[in-house]
Each structure stands twice: as C-alpha cells, then as structure tokens.
PDB file of C-alpha atoms in Angstrom:
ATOM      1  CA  UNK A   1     -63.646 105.021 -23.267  1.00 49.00           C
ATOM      2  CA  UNK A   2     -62.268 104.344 -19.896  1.00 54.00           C
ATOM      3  CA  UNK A   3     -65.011 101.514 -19.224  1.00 57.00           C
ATOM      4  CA  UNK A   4     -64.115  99.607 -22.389  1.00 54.00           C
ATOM      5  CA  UNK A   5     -60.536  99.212 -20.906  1.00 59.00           C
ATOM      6  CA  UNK A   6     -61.270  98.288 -17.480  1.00 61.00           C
ATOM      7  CA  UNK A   7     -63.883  95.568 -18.951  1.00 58.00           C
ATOM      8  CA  UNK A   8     -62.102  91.590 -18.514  1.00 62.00           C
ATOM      9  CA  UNK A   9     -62.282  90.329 -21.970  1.00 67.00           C
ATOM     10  CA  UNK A  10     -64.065  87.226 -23.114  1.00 77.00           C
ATOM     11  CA  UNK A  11     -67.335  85.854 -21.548  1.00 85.00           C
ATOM     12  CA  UNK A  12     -67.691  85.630 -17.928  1.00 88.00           C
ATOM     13  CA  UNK A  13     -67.704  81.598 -16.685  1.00 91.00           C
ATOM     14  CA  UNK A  14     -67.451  80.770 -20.287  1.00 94.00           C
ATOM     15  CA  UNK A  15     -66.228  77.153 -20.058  1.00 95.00           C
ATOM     16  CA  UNK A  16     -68.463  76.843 -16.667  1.00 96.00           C
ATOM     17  CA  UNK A  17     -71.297  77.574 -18.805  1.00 95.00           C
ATOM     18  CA  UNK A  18     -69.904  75.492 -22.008  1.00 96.00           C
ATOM     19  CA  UNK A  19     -69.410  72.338 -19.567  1.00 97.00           C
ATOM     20  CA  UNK A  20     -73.178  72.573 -18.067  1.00 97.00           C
ATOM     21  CA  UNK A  21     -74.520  72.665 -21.294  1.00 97.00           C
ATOM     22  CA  UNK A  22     -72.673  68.900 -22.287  1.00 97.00           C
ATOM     23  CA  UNK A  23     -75.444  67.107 -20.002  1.00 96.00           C
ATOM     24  CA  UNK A  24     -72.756  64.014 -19.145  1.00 96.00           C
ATOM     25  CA  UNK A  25     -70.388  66.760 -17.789  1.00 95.00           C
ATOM     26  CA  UNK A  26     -73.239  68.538 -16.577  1.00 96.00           C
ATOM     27  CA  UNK A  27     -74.293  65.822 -14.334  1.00 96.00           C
ATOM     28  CA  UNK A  28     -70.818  65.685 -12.686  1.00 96.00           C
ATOM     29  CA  UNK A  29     -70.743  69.412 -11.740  1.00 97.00           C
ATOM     30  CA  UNK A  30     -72.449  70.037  -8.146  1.00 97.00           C
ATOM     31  CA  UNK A  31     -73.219  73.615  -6.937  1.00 97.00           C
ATOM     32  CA  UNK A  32     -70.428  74.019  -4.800  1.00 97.00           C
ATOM     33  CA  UNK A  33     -68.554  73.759  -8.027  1.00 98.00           C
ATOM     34  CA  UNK A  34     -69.687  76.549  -9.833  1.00 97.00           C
ATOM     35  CA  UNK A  35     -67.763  79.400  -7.850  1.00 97.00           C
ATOM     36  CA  UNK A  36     -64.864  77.399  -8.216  1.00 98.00           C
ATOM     37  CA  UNK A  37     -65.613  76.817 -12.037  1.00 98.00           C
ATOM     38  CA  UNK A  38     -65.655  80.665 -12.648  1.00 96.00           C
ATOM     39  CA  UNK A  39     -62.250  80.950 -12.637  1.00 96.00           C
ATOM     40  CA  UNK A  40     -61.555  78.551 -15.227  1.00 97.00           C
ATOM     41  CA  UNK A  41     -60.185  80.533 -17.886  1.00 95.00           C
ATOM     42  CA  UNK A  42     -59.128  77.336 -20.812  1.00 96.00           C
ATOM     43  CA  UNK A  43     -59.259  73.932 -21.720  1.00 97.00           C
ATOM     44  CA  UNK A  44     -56.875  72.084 -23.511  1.00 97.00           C
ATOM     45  CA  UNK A  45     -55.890  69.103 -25.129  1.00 96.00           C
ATOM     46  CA  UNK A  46     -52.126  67.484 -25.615  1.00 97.00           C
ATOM     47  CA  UNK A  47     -51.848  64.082 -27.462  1.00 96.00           C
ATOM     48  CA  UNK A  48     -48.568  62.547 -25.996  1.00 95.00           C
ATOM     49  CA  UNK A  49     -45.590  61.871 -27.804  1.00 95.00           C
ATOM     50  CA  UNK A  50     -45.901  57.948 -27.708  1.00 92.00           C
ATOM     51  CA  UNK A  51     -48.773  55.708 -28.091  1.00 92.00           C
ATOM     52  CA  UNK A  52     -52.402  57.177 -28.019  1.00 94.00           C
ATOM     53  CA  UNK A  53     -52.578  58.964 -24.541  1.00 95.00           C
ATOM     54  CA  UNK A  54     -53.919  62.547 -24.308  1.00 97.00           C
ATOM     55  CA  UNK A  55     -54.027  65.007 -21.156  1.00 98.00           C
ATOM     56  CA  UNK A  56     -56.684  67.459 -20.803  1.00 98.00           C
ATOM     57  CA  UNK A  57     -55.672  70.453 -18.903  1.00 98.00           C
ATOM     58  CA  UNK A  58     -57.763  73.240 -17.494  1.00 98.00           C
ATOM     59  CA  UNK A  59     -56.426  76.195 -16.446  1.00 97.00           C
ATOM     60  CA  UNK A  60     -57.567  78.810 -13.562  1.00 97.00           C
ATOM     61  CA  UNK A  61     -57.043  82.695 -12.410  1.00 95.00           C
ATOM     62  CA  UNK A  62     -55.926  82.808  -9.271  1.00 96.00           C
ATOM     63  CA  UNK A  63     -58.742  82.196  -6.757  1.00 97.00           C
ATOM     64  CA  UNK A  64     -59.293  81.616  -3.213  1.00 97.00           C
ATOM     65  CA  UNK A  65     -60.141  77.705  -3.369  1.00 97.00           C
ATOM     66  CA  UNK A  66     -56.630  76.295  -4.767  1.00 98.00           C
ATOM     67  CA  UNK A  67     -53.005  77.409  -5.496  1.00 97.00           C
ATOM     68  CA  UNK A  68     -52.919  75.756  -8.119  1.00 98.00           C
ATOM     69  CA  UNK A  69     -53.031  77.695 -11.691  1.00 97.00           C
ATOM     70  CA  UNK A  70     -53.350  74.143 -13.820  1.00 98.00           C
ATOM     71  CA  UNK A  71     -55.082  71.064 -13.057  1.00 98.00           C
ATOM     72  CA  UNK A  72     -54.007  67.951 -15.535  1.00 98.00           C
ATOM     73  CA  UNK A  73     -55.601  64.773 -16.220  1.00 97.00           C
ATOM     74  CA  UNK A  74     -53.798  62.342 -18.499  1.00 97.00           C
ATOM     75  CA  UNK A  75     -54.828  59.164 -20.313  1.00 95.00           C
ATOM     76  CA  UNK A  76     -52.149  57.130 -20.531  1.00 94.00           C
ATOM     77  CA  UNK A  77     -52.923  54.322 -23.663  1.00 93.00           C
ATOM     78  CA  UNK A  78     -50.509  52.397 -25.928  1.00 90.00           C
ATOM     79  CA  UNK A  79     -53.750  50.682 -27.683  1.00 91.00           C
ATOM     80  CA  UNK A  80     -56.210  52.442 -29.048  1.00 93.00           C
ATOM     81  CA  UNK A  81     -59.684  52.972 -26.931  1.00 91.00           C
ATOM     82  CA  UNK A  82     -57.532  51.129 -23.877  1.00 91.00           C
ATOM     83  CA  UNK A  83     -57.037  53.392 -20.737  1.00 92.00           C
ATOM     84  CA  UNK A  84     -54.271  52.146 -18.959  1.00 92.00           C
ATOM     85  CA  UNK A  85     -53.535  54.826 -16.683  1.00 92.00           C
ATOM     86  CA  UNK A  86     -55.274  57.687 -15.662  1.00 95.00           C
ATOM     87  CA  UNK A  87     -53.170  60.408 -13.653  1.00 96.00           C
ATOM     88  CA  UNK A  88     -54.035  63.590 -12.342  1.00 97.00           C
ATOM     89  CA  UNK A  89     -52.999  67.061 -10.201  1.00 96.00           C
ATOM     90  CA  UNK A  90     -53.302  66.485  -6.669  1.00 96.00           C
ATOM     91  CA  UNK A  91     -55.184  69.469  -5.965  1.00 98.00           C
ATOM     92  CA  UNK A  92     -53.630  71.642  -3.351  1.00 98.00           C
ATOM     93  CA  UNK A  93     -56.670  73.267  -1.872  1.00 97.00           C
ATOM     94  CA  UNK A  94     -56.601  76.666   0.464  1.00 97.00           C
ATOM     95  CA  UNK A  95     -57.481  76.121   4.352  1.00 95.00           C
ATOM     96  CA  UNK A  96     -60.897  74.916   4.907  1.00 93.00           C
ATOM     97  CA  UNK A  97     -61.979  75.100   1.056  1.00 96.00           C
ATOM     98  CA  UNK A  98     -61.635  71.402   0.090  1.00 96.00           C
ATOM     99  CA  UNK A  99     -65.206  70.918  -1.503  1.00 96.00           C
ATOM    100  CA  UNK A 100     -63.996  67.228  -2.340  1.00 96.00           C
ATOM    101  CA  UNK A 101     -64.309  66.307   1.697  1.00 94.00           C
ATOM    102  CA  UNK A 102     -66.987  67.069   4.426  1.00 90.00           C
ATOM    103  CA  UNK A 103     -66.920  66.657   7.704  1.00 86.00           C
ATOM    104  CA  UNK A 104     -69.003  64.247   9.671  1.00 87.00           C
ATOM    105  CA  UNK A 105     -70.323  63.032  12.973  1.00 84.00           C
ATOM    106  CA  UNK A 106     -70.705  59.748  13.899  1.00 83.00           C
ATOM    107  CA  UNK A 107     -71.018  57.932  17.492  1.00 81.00           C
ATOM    108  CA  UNK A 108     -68.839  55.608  18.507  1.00 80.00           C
ATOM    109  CA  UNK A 109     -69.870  53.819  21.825  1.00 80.00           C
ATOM    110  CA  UNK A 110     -71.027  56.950  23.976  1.00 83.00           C
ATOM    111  CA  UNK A 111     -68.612  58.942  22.420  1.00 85.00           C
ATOM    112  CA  UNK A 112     -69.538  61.377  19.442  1.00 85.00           C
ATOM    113  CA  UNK A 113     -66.179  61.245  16.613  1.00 85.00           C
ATOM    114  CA  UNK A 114     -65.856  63.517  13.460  1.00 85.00           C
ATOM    115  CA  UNK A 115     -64.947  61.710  10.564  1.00 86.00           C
ATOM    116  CA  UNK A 116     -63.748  63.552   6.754  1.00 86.00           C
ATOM    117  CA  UNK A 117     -65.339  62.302   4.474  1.00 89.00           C
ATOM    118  CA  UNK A 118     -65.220  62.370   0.320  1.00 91.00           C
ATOM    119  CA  UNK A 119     -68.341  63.975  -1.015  1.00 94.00           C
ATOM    120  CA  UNK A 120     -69.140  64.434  -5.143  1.00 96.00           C
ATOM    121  CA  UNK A 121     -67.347  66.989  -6.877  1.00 97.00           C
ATOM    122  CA  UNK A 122     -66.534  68.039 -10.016  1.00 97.00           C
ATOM    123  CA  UNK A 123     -63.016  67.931  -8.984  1.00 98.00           C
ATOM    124  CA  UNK A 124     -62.957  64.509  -8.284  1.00 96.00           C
ATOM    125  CA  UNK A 125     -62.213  64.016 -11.848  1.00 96.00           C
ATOM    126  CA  UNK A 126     -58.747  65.062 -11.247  1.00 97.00           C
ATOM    127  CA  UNK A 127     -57.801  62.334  -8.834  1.00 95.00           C
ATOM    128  CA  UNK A 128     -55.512  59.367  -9.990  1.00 94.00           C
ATOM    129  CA  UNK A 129     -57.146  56.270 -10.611  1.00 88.00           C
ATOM    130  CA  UNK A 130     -55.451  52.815 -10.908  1.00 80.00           C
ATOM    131  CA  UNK A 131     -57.060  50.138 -12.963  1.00 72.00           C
ATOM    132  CA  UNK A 132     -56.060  46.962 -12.658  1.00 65.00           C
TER     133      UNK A 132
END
C-alpha cells in the first residue's frame, strides 16, 4: 500500500510527450529540451478581457534549469486573426543552464574571442517579439 502513496500522480512528461506528438510543435522542440520539458506539469489558455488576445501559459515543478514556476506567452489582438503583440516571460535561467545561448570561438586578427551566441530552442518561443 505504501508504494501506491509514494507514486507522483499523472503520467510522467505528459505534455512533453503530448507536444512531440503535434509534428509543428514537434519540430520546434530540440533534445536539449526534453529534460527541461519533463517538468512541465500544465498548459493553459486565458482569453483576455478586451479584444481577441489569448496567453498560453505553461507551468513547471521546480527544476534545476529556471526559477521560474510559469512561463507566459500572450497574443495581444484587437482584430480578429491580427497579432499585434506578442509578449512573453523573460526566462530567468540557473548558472550555466541557458540552452537558448552557446558559446563560441571565433578569431579575430591573431587573437582567438568567445562570442554567446542564440542557438534553437524550444524556449525561444517565449521571447517577446515586436512586429512592426
């Protein structure tokens, strides 16, 4: 009886495992991702008060990537089908785990420089993009 309390409940990685099997989210997830993705533990959606905006928000267990607990994208629209804005968490990642960035060499003149440099990600998706 003891085992059936101790066991987490729900399926492990569920929405890891939900999102690779939509092949256009699929295709954004990289395997440095998944680990992260593990600790997603819900999705959900919030139509906003005014006009036709929506935010998606995923939420995670505590994990050794990111402090954060909820990462938020939001649509911002006053016309139907128009993105206007598109805002999201600034990610505040632990000490060295930023999978968004790698590091890089490059020579400059005789003179070898590391550069940081953005790399694909799921977790791109939650950056704020301006359209103009």
């Amino acid at each position: 009886m003891k085992d059936i309390q101790n066991t987490p409940l729900g399926i492990y990685a569920f929405w890891m495992r939900a999102m690779l099997n939509h092949p256009n989210i699929a295709a954004l997830i990289q395997e440095k991702d998944r680990p992260i993705l593990t600790h997603l533990t819900d999705i959900t959606y919030q139509l906003h008060t005014v006009g036709f905006g929506f935010d998606l928000i995923f939420k995670f267990e505590k994990n050794d990537y990111f402090s954060n607990d909820e990462l938020k994208k939001s649509f911002v629209m006053t016309k139907q089908n128009v993105i206007e804005e598109c805002n999201g968490t600034e990610i505040t990642w632990k000490e060295g785990k930023d999978i968004t960035k790698k590091k890089t060499k490059k020579k400059k003149g005789k003179k070898q420089v590391t550069l940081t440099v953005d790399c694909e990600s799921f977790f791109n998706f939650f950056k704020t993009i301006t359209l103009d």
